[in-house]
Coordinates of N, CA and C in Angstrom, one line a residue:
M16 N 26.0 -0.8 -2.4 CA 25.9 -0.5 -3.4 C 26.2 -0.6 -5.1
T17 N 25.5 -1.2 -5.4 CA 25.6 -1.9 -7.1 C 26.5 -0.7 -7.8
T18 N 27.0 -1.1 -9.0 CA 27.7 0.2 -9.5 C 26.5 0.8 -10.8
R19 N 25.3 0.4 -10.8 CA 24.2 0.5 -11.7 C 23.4 1.5 -10.4
I20 N 23.4 1.2 -9.4 CA 22.5 2.2 -8.5 C 23.2 3.4 -8.1
Q21 N 24.2 2.8 -8.1 CA 25.4 4.1 -8.0 C 25.7 5.1 -8.6
Q22 N 25.2 4.9 -10.0 CA 25.3 5.8 -10.9 C 23.8 6.6 -11.3
L23 N 23.0 5.6 -11.0 CA 21.7 6.3 -10.8 C 21.5 7.1 -9.7
S24 N 22.0 6.9 -8.7 CA 21.9 7.8 -7.3 C 22.7 8.8 -8.0
E25 N 23.6 9.4 -8.5 CA 24.7 10.1 -9.2 C 24.1 11.0 -10.1
R26 N 23.0 10.4 -11.2 CA 22.2 11.6 -12.0 C 21.1 11.9 -11.2
L27 N 20.2 11.2 -10.2 CA 19.2 11.5 -9.6 C 20.0 13.2 -8.7
N28 N 20.7 13.3 -8.2 CA 21.2 14.0 -7.1 C 22.0 15.3 -8.5
A29 N 22.5 14.8 -9.5 CA 22.7 15.6 -10.3 C 21.6 16.6 -11.0
V30 N 20.5 16.3 -11.0 CA 19.3 16.7 -11.8 C 18.2 17.1 -10.5
L31 N 18.0 16.5 -9.2 CA 16.9 16.5 -8.3 C 17.3 17.2 -7.2
S32 N 18.7 17.2 -6.8 CA 19.4 17.2 -5.4 C 18.6 18.0 -4.5
S33 N 18.3 19.4 -5.0 CA 17.2 20.3 -3.8 C 16.0 19.4 -3.6
K34 N 15.2 18.6 -4.3 CA 14.2 17.9 -4.5 C 13.9 16.5 -3.7
I35 N 15.1 15.9 -3.4 CA 15.0 15.0 -2.5 C 15.4 14.7 -1.2
E36 N 14.4 14.7 -0.7 CA 14.7 14.7 1.0 C 15.5 13.2 1.1
Q37 N 15.0 12.2 0.4 CA 16.0 10.9 1.3 C 16.3 9.9 -0.1
Q38 N 17.5 9.1 0.1 CA 17.4 8.3 -1.0 C 17.8 7.0 0.2
I39 N 16.8 5.7 -0.3 CA 17.4 4.6 0.0 C 17.3 3.6 -1.1
E40 N 18.4 2.7 -0.9 CA 18.6 1.5 -1.7 C 18.4 0.6 -0.6
N41 N 17.8 -0.6 -1.1 CA 17.3 -1.8 -0.8 C 16.9 -2.9 -1.7
V42 N 17.4 -3.9 -1.4 CA 17.3 -5.2 -2.4 C 17.6 -5.1 -3.8
G43 N 18.6 -4.3 -4.0 CA 19.0 -4.0 -5.5 C 18.2 -2.9 -5.8
E44 N 17.3 -1.8 -5.2 CA 16.8 -0.9 -6.0 C 16.6 0.2 -5.0
L45 N 16.5 1.5 -5.5 CA 16.4 2.9 -5.2 C 15.3 3.0 -4.8
T46 N 15.2 4.1 -3.9 CA 13.8 4.6 -3.5 C 13.9 5.9 -3.1
I47 N 13.5 7.0 -3.8 CA 13.6 8.2 -3.2 C 12.2 9.1 -2.6
E48 N 12.7 9.7 -2.0 CA 11.4 10.6 -1.1 C 11.0 12.1 -1.2
V49 N 10.1 12.4 -1.7 CA 9.9 13.9 -1.9 C 8.7 14.8 -1.4
A50 N 8.7 15.9 -1.1 CA 8.0 16.4 -0.6 C 6.3 16.4 -1.3
A51 N 5.2 16.4 -1.1 CA 3.8 16.3 -1.5 C 4.0 17.8 -2.7
A52 N 4.8 18.8 -2.1 CA 4.6 20.1 -3.1 C 5.7 19.8 -4.1
N53 N 6.5 19.3 -4.2 CA 7.6 18.9 -5.4 C 7.5 17.8 -6.3
L54 N 6.3 16.9 -5.9 CA 6.0 15.8 -7.0 C 5.9 16.0 -8.3
F55 N 5.0 16.9 -8.5 CA 4.6 17.0 -10.2 C 6.0 17.4 -10.8
A56 N 6.7 18.4 -10.1 CA 7.8 18.8 -11.0 C 8.7 17.8 -11.0
V57 N 8.8 17.1 -9.6 CA 9.8 16.2 -9.6 C 9.6 14.8 -10.7
C58 N 8.4 14.4 -11.1 CA 7.9 13.2 -12.2 C 8.4 14.0 -13.4
L59 N 7.8 15.2 -13.4 CA 8.2 16.0 -14.8 C 9.9 15.8 -15.1
Q60 N 10.6 15.8 -14.0 CA 11.9 16.2 -14.8 C 12.4 14.3 -14.8
L61 N 11.8 13.6 -13.9 CA 12.3 12.3 -13.7 C 12.1 11.7 -15.3
R62 N 10.8 12.6 -16.2 CA 10.1 11.6 -17.4 C 11.3 12.1 -18.6
D63 N 11.1 13.8 -18.6 CA 12.2 14.3 -19.7 C 13.5 14.5 -19.7
D64 N 14.1 14.6 -18.5 CA 15.3 15.1 -18.6 C 16.1 13.4 -19.3
E65 N 17.4 13.8 -20.2 CA 17.6 12.8 -21.1 C 18.6 12.0 -20.1
S66 N 18.9 12.3 -18.9 CA 20.0 11.3 -18.6 C 19.2 10.6 -17.3
L67 N 18.0 10.6 -17.6 CA 17.2 9.5 -16.8 C 15.9 8.8 -17.5
A68 N 15.3 10.1 -18.3 CA 14.1 9.1 -19.0 C 13.7 7.9 -18.4
F69 N 12.8 8.1 -17.4 CA 11.6 7.5 -16.8 C 10.3 7.5 -17.5
E70 N 10.2 7.1 -18.9 CA 9.1 7.2 -19.6 C 8.3 6.3 -19.3
Q71 N 8.3 5.2 -18.3 CA 7.2 4.6 -18.0 C 6.7 4.4 -16.5
L72 N 5.2 4.6 -16.2 CA 4.9 4.4 -14.7 C 4.5 2.9 -14.4
I73 N 5.4 2.2 -13.9 CA 4.7 0.9 -13.9 C 3.3 0.1 -12.8
D74 N 3.5 1.4 -11.9 CA 2.5 0.7 -11.0 C 2.4 2.4 -9.7
L75 N 1.3 2.8 -9.3 CA 0.7 3.6 -8.6 C 0.2 2.6 -7.5
C76 N 0.5 2.9 -6.1 CA -0.4 2.4 -4.9 C -0.4 3.1 -3.9
G77 N -1.1 3.0 -3.0 CA -1.3 3.9 -1.6 C -0.6 2.8 -0.6
V78 N -0.3 3.7 0.5 CA 0.2 3.1 1.9 C -0.6 3.7 3.1
D79 N -0.9 2.6 4.0 CA -1.5 3.2 5.2 C -0.5 2.5 6.4
Y80 N 0.7 3.8 7.0 CA 1.2 3.4 7.8 C 0.8 3.3 9.4
S81 N -0.4 3.5 9.8 CA -0.8 3.2 10.8 C -0.4 2.1 11.5
A82 N 0.3 1.8 12.5 CA 0.4 0.7 13.3 C 1.3 -0.1 12.2
Y83 N 2.6 0.5 11.8 CA 3.2 -0.1 11.0 C 4.3 -1.0 11.8
G84 N 4.3 -2.3 11.3 CA 5.3 -3.4 11.3 C 4.7 -4.3 12.8
Q85 N 3.5 -3.7 13.0 CA 3.0 -4.6 14.3 C 2.0 -5.5 13.5
V86 N 1.8 -6.7 13.9 CA 1.1 -7.9 13.4 C 1.2 -9.0 14.4
E87 N -0.2 -9.1 14.7 CA -0.7 -9.7 15.8 C -0.8 -11.5 15.5
W88 N -0.3 -11.8 14.4 CA -0.7 -13.2 13.9 C 0.9 -13.7 13.8
E89 N 2.1 -12.5 13.6 CA 3.5 -13.2 13.6 C 4.2 -14.0 14.6
T90 N 4.6 -14.9 14.1 CA 5.4 -15.9 15.5 C 6.2 -17.0 15.0
D91 N 7.1 -17.0 15.6 CA 8.0 -18.5 15.1 C 8.2 -19.5 16.5
V92 N 7.2 -19.2 16.9 CA 7.5 -19.9 18.3 C 5.7 -20.2 18.9
A93 N 5.4 -21.1 19.5 CA 4.1 -21.4 20.1 C 3.6 -20.3 20.8
T94 N 2.3 -20.1 20.6 CA 1.5 -18.7 21.4 C 1.7 -19.1 22.7
S95 N 1.4 -17.9 23.8 CA 1.6 -18.6 25.2 C 0.1 -17.8 25.6
S96 N -0.9 -17.3 24.5 CA -2.1 -16.5 25.0 C -3.2 -17.7 24.5
G97 N -3.0 -19.0 23.8 CA -3.8 -19.7 23.7 C -5.0 -19.4 22.6
F98 N -6.1 -19.8 22.7 CA -7.0 -19.9 21.2 C -7.3 -18.4 21.3
S99 N -7.4 -17.4 22.4 CA -7.6 -16.1 22.4 C -7.1 -15.6 21.5
R100 N -5.5 -15.7 21.3 CA -4.8 -14.8 20.5 C -5.7 -15.1 19.0
G101 N -6.5 -16.1 18.3 CA -7.0 -15.8 17.1 C -8.6 -15.5 17.2
V102 N -9.1 -15.2 18.3 CA -10.4 -14.4 18.4 C -10.3 -13.0 19.2
E103 N -9.4 -12.5 19.9 CA -9.5 -11.4 20.5 C -8.6 -10.2 19.5
A104 N -9.1 -9.3 19.4 CA -8.5 -8.5 18.4 C -7.5 -7.9 19.2
S105 N -6.6 -7.5 18.7 CA -5.3 -6.4 19.1 C -5.3 -5.6 17.9
E106 N -5.2 -5.6 17.2 CA -5.0 -4.5 15.9 C -6.0 -4.0 15.1
N107 N -6.0 -2.9 14.4 CA -7.1 -2.5 13.9 C -8.2 -3.1 12.7
G108 N -6.9 -3.9 12.1 CA -7.7 -4.7 11.0 C -9.0 -5.2 11.4
R109 N -9.6 -5.9 13.1 CA -10.6 -6.8 12.8 C -11.4 -5.6 14.1
L110 N -11.4 -4.5 13.5 CA -12.4 -3.7 14.4 C -13.9 -3.8 13.7
K111 N -14.7 -3.2 14.6 CA -16.4 -3.5 14.0 C -16.4 -2.0 13.8
F112 N -17.6 -1.8 13.3 CA -18.1 -0.3 13.3 C -18.2 0.3 14.7
G113 N -17.8 1.4 15.0 CA -17.8 1.9 16.3 C -17.0 2.0 17.0
D114 N -15.8 0.5 16.8 CA -14.6 0.4 17.7 C -13.8 1.8 17.6
D115 N -13.4 1.9 19.1 CA -12.0 2.7 18.9 C -10.8 2.3 18.4
V116 N -10.2 3.4 17.7 CA -8.9 3.0 16.8 C -7.4 3.6 17.6
T117 N -6.8 2.1 17.7 CA -5.4 2.3 17.9 C -5.0 3.4 17.5
E118 N -4.3 4.5 18.0 CA -3.4 5.7 17.7 C -2.2 5.2 17.1
T119 N -1.9 6.1 15.8 CA -0.4 5.3 15.6 C 0.7 6.1 15.7
N120 N 1.6 5.3 16.4 CA 3.1 5.6 17.1 C 4.1 6.0 16.2
N121 N 4.0 6.4 14.9 CA 5.1 6.3 14.2 C 5.0 7.7 13.8
D122 N 6.5 8.0 13.5 CA 7.0 9.8 13.9 C 6.9 10.0 12.4
R123 N 6.2 9.1 11.0 CA 5.7 9.9 9.7 C 4.2 10.0 9.3
P124 N 3.9 10.8 8.5 CA 2.6 10.7 8.2 C 1.8 9.3 7.9
R125 N 0.5 9.6 8.3 CA -0.1 8.3 8.2 C -0.1 7.6 6.7
F126 N -0.5 8.7 5.6 CA -0.7 8.0 4.2 C 0.6 8.4 3.5
A127 N 0.8 7.1 2.4 CA 1.7 7.9 1.8 C 1.3 7.3 0.2
V128 N 1.9 7.6 -0.9 CA 1.6 6.9 -2.1 C 3.1 6.6 -2.8
V129 N 3.0 5.7 -3.3 CA 4.5 5.1 -4.1 C 4.5 4.7 -5.2
Y130 N 5.4 5.1 -6.3 CA 5.1 5.3 -7.6 C 6.4 4.0 -8.1
H131 N 6.2 3.7 -9.1 CA 7.3 2.5 -9.8 C 7.5 2.9 -11.0
L132 N 8.7 3.8 -11.3 CA 8.8 3.5 -12.6 C 9.8 2.6 -13.5
L133 N 10.0 3.0 -15.0 CA 10.6 2.5 -15.5 C 11.5 3.1 -16.4
S134 N 13.0 2.8 -16.8 CA 13.4 3.8 -17.6 C 14.2 2.7 -18.9
V135 N 13.0 2.4 -20.0 CA 13.6 1.6 -21.3 C 15.1 1.8 -21.6
K136 N 15.4 3.2 -21.7 CA 16.5 3.5 -22.4 C 17.6 3.6 -21.6
Y137 N 17.5 3.4 -20.2 CA 19.0 2.8 -19.5 C 18.5 1.1 -18.5
N138 N 17.4 1.2 -19.2 CA 17.0 -0.3 -18.3 C 17.6 -0.5 -17.0
C139 N 16.8 0.9 -16.3 CA 16.9 0.6 -14.6 C 15.4 1.0 -14.1
R140 N 15.4 0.9 -12.9 CA 13.5 1.3 -12.1 C 14.0 2.0 -11.0
L141 N 12.9 3.0 -10.5 CA 13.6 4.0 -9.5 C 12.0 3.7 -8.7
R142 N 11.9 3.7 -7.3 CA 10.7 4.0 -6.8 C 10.4 5.4 -6.3
I143 N 9.5 6.2 -6.4 CA 9.3 7.4 -5.4 C 8.2 7.2 -4.2
R144 N 8.6 7.9 -3.5 CA 7.4 7.9 -1.7 C 7.3 9.1 -2.0
V145 N 5.9 9.3 -1.5 CA 5.6 10.5 -1.1 C 4.3 10.9 -0.1
Y146 N 4.4 11.3 1.2 CA 3.6 11.6 2.5 C 2.8 12.4 2.0
A147 N 1.5 11.8 2.2 CA 0.2 13.0 2.1 C 0.7 14.0 3.7
E148 N 0.5 15.2 3.5 CA 0.2 15.7 4.9 C -0.6 16.0 5.8
D149 N -1.4 15.5 5.1 CA -2.9 15.9 5.9 C -3.5 14.4 6.6
E150 N -3.6 13.9 7.3 CA -4.2 12.8 7.8 C -5.5 12.3 7.5
A151 N -6.1 13.6 8.0 CA -8.1 13.4 7.8 C -8.1 13.8 6.0
M152 N -7.3 14.6 5.4 CA -7.6 14.4 4.0 C -6.2 14.2 3.4
P153 N -5.9 13.2 3.4 CA -4.8 12.9 2.3 C -4.8 13.4 0.9
I154 N -3.7 14.3 0.6 CA -3.9 14.8 -1.0 C -2.6 15.4 -1.1
V155 N -2.6 14.4 -2.7 CA -1.4 14.6 -3.1 C -1.6 15.0 -4.8
A156 N -0.9 15.4 -5.4 CA -1.0 16.2 -7.0 C -1.3 14.9 -7.9
S157 N -2.0 15.0 -9.0 CA -2.2 13.9 -9.7 C -1.1 13.9 -10.9
V158 N -0.3 12.8 -11.0 CA 0.5 13.2 -12.2 C 0.3 12.4 -13.4
M159 N -1.5 12.5 -14.2 CA -1.7 11.8 -15.1 C -1.3 12.9 -16.4
D160 N -0.9 14.0 -16.1 CA -0.2 14.7 -16.9 C 0.9 14.5 -17.0
V161 N 1.9 13.5 -16.7 CA 3.3 12.9 -16.7 C 3.0 11.6 -17.4
W162 N 2.1 10.9 -16.6 CA 2.3 9.3 -17.6 C 0.4 9.2 -17.5
R163 N -0.2 9.2 -18.8 CA -1.5 8.8 -18.6 C -2.1 7.7 -17.9
V164 N -1.3 6.9 -17.9 CA -1.7 5.4 -17.2 C -1.8 5.7 -15.8
A165 N -1.5 6.9 -15.5 CA -2.1 6.8 -13.8 C -3.2 7.0 -13.5
D166 N -4.3 7.4 -14.4 CA -5.6 7.5 -14.5 C -6.3 6.7 -13.4
W167 N -6.3 5.1 -13.7 CA -7.0 4.1 -13.0 C -6.0 3.9 -11.8
F168 N -5.1 3.6 -11.7 CA -4.3 3.5 -10.7 C -4.2 4.6 -9.7
E169 N -4.8 5.7 -10.0 CA -4.8 6.9 -9.0 C -6.4 6.6 -8.2
R170 N -7.4 6.4 -9.3 CA -8.7 6.0 -8.8 C -9.0 4.6 -7.7
E171 N -8.0 3.7 -7.9 CA -7.5 2.9 -7.1 C -7.4 3.1 -5.8
A172 N -6.1 3.8 -6.0 CA -5.8 4.3 -4.4 C -6.5 5.2 -3.7
F173 N -7.5 6.3 -4.7 CA -8.6 6.8 -3.7 C -9.6 6.0 -3.5
D174 N -10.1 4.9 -4.1 CA -10.7 4.1 -3.5 C -10.9 3.2 -2.4
L175 N -9.4 2.6 -2.4 CA -9.0 1.4 -1.2 C -8.6 2.6 -0.2
Y176 N -7.9 3.5 -0.6 CA -7.1 4.2 0.6 C -8.0 5.6 1.1
G177 N -8.4 6.1 0.0 CA -9.1 7.6 0.5 C -7.9 8.3 0.3
I178 N -7.2 8.3 -1.0 CA -6.4 9.7 -0.8 C -6.6 10.1 -2.1
H179 N -6.7 11.3 -2.2 CA -7.0 12.8 -3.1 C -6.1 12.5 -4.0
F180 N -6.1 12.7 -4.9 CA -5.2 13.2 -6.4 C -5.6 14.5 -6.9
E181 N -5.2 15.4 -6.3 CA -5.6 16.8 -7.1 C -5.3 16.8 -8.3
G182 N -6.0 17.4 -9.3 CA -5.6 17.8 -10.6 C -6.6 16.4 -11.4
H183 N -7.0 15.6 -11.1 CA -7.2 14.3 -11.7 C -8.9 14.7 -12.1
P184 N -8.7 14.4 -13.5 CA -10.1 14.7 -14.1 C -11.6 13.8 -13.7
D185 N -11.2 12.8 -13.4 CA -12.4 12.0 -13.0 C -12.1 10.9 -11.8
L186 N -12.0 11.4 -10.6 CA -12.0 10.5 -9.3 C -13.0 10.3 -9.0
R187 N -13.2 8.8 -9.1 CA -14.8 8.5 -8.6 C -13.6 6.7 -8.6
R188 N -14.7 6.1 -7.6 CA -14.1 4.6 -6.9 C -14.3 3.7 -8.2
I189 N -13.4 2.7 -8.4 CA -13.2 1.7 -9.1 C -13.6 0.4 -9.1
L190 N -13.7 0.0 -8.1 CA -13.4 -1.3 -7.5 C -14.5 -1.6 -7.0
T191 N -15.2 -0.4 -5.3 CA -16.0 -0.9 -4.9 C -17.4 -0.5 -5.4
D192 N -18.8 -0.7 -4.8 CA -20.2 -0.6 -5.2 C -20.3 1.2 -5.0
Y193 N -20.9 1.6 -5.6 CA -21.5 3.3 -6.0 C -21.7 3.8 -4.7
G194 N -22.4 3.0 -3.5 CA -23.0 3.3 -2.4 C -22.1 3.2 -1.4
F195 N -20.7 2.4 -1.2 CA -19.8 2.2 -0.4 C -19.5 3.3 0.3
V196 N -19.2 2.7 1.6 CA -19.2 4.0 3.0 C -17.9 3.5 3.1
G197 N -16.5 4.1 3.3 CA -15.4 3.7 3.8 C -14.1 3.6 2.7
H198 N -13.0 2.9 2.8 CA -12.3 2.6 2.3 C -11.5 1.5 2.5
P199 N -11.7 0.4 1.9 CA -11.4 -1.1 2.5 C -9.9 -1.1 2.9
F200 N -8.7 -0.2 2.2 CA -7.3 -1.0 2.6 C -6.7 0.6 3.7
R201 N -7.6 0.8 4.6 CA -7.4 1.6 5.6 C -7.6 0.6 6.4
K202 N -6.4 0.7 7.8 CA -6.1 -0.3 8.7 C -7.4 -0.2 9.6
D203 N -8.3 1.3 9.7 CA -8.9 1.6 10.8 C -10.6 0.9 10.2
F204 N -10.2 0.2 8.9 CA -11.0 -0.3 8.1 C -11.5 -2.1 8.6
P205 N -12.7 -2.3 9.3 CA -13.0 -4.0 9.4 C -12.4 -5.1 8.6
L206 N -11.8 -6.0 8.5 CA -11.2 -7.0 7.3 C -12.9 -7.7 6.8
S207 N -13.4 -7.4 7.1 CA -15.0 -8.3 7.2 C -16.3 -7.4 7.0
G208 N -16.0 -5.7 6.6 CA -16.5 -5.1 5.9 C -17.6 -4.4 7.3
N209 N -18.2 -3.8 6.7 CA -19.5 -3.1 8.0 C -20.9 -3.7 7.2
V210 N -21.2 -4.0 6.0 CA -22.4 -4.5 5.6 C -21.9 -5.2 4.5
E211 N -23.0 -6.5 4.3 CA -23.3 -7.5 3.3 C -24.3 -7.5 2.5
M212 N -24.4 -7.6 1.3 CA -25.4 -7.4 0.5 C -26.0 -8.7 0.0
R213 N -27.5 -8.9 -0.2 CA -28.0 -10.3 -0.8 C -29.1 -9.9 -1.4
Y214 N -29.4 -11.0 -2.2 CA -30.9 -11.0 -2.9 C -32.0 -11.3 -2.2
D215 N -32.9 -10.3 -1.7 CA -34.4 -10.8 -1.1 C -35.2 -11.1 -1.9
E216 N -35.6 -12.2 -1.8 CA -36.5 -12.6 -2.2 C -38.1 -12.1 -2.5
E217 N -38.5 -11.6 -1.2 CA -39.5 -10.8 -1.1 C -39.7 -9.5 -1.7
Q218 N -38.5 -8.7 -1.6 CA -38.7 -7.3 -2.0 C -38.1 -7.4 -3.9
K219 N -37.9 -8.9 -4.0 CA -37.1 -8.7 -5.5 C -36.2 -8.0 -5.8
R220 N -34.9 -8.0 -4.8 CA -34.1 -6.8 -5.1 C -33.0 -6.8 -4.5
V221 N -31.6 -6.9 -4.1 CA -31.0 -6.6 -3.7 C -30.8 -5.7 -2.4
I222 N -30.5 -6.2 -1.4 CA -30.4 -5.3 -0.4 C -29.2 -5.4 0.5
Y223 N -29.0 -4.5 1.6 CA -28.0 -4.7 2.3 C -27.8 -4.4 3.7
Q224 N -27.4 -5.3 4.5 CA -27.5 -5.6 5.6 C -26.4 -5.9 6.6
P225 N -26.3 -5.4 8.0 CA -25.0 -5.9 8.8 C -24.2 -6.9 8.4
V226 N -22.8 -7.0 8.5 CA -22.5 -8.4 8.1 C -22.8 -9.3 9.1
S227 N -22.5 -10.3 8.8 CA -22.7 -11.6 9.8 C -21.5 -12.2 9.9
I228 N -20.3 -12.1 9.6 CA -19.3 -12.8 9.3 C -18.2 -12.3 10.8
E229 N -18.1 -13.1 11.5 CA -17.3 -12.5 12.9 C -16.2 -12.5 12.4
P230 N -15.3 -11.4 12.6 CA -13.8 -10.9 12.3 C -12.7 -11.8 13.2
R231 N -12.1 -12.6 12.9 CA -10.8 -13.3 13.7 C -9.7 -13.5 12.6
V232 N -8.8 -14.0 13.3 CA -7.4 -14.2 12.8 C -7.0 -15.2 13.3
L233 N -6.6 -16.6 12.8 CA -6.4 -17.8 13.3 C -4.8 -17.8 13.6
V234 N -4.2 -18.2 14.6 CA -2.8 -18.6 14.3 C -2.5 -19.4 13.4
P235 N -1.2 -19.0 13.2 CA -0.7 -20.1 12.0 C 0.1 -21.3 12.5
R236 N 0.2 -22.3 12.0 CA 0.9 -23.3 12.1 C 2.5 -23.0 12.3
V237 N 2.7 -23.2 13.4 CA 4.3 -23.0 13.8 C 5.3 -24.1 13.4
I238 N 6.3 -24.1 12.4 CA 7.1 -25.2 12.4 C 8.4 -25.1 13.4
R239 N 8.5 -25.9 14.1 CA 9.4 -25.8 15.2 C 10.7 -26.9 14.4
K240 N 12.1 -26.3 14.7 CA 13.3 -26.9 15.2 C 13.6 -27.9 15.6
D241 N 13.2 -29.1 15.2 CA 13.3 -30.2 16.2 C 13.5 -31.3 15.2
N242 N 13.7 -32.9 15.8 CA 14.0 -34.0 15.2 C 12.9 -34.4 14.1
R243 N 11.5 -33.8 14.3 CA 10.9 -34.0 12.6 C 11.1 -33.3 11.8
Y244 N 12.1 -32.2 11.6 CA 12.5 -31.3 10.6 C 14.1 -31.7 10.3
F245 N 14.5 -32.7 10.9 CA 15.9 -32.7 10.9 C 16.3 -33.6 9.5
N246 N 17.3 -32.8 8.7 CA 18.1 -33.6 7.5 C 19.1 -33.5 7.6
P247 N 19.8 -35.1 8.1 CA 21.1 -35.0 8.1 C 22.4 -34.6 6.7
E248 N 21.7 -34.9 5.7 CA 22.1 -34.0 4.5 C 22.5 -32.7 4.3
E249 N 21.5 -31.9 5.1 CA 22.0 -30.3 5.1 C 22.3 -30.1 6.2
D250 N 22.4 -30.6 7.4 CA 23.0 -30.5 8.8 C 24.5 -30.9 7.8
E251 N 25.1 -31.8 7.5 CA 26.5 -32.1 7.4 C 26.9 -30.6 6.1
A252 N 25.7 -30.3 5.4 CA 26.5 -29.2 4.1 C 26.9 -28.1 5.0

């Protein structure tokens, strides 16, 4: 842990020790995890306490941890399952409407919200992660009263993940169509979607119809460590 990260960690412990559930240092950045019930109070203190002074919310995003770490296309060797590996779905991402969803094996709640903060005064960054306790209806507090910029960020997370932000004055879709059903970034939502729209010449209007794209993920090209990629100069170095 660098000196800068260590100093930030100590200041956080001094101000928020009872409200921080976990601190994680990774790639030179610090993440704190807080309970959903403490989120708003923690954000207020992070902004207003002179020893922290996180004046800016840089970004806010949702996360779906179902099937976390499981990727069917990741490989560093040639696949042994042939062409079917790119055709037959083994993950929720290529589901069709009505397919069964693979149960989550994680020991954490499924949905989380992550906040990226910047302190101009101390030239440092901080990440907050809060888990929504209810998977069926993920809810966390809105932080619009702390950082007004959270308005559209929260609407985006609601639209794409179905996470509700309690206290948001105008929580509605921001990217998808008005009549859109579902939340595109959930891992139980088909990558190709459920419906598509087109302009119908006979009806003279845009219509919806079942999606015609067949969900599939092709196997990526595998770079093998053999003589084709041998570089004598790098090998000697």
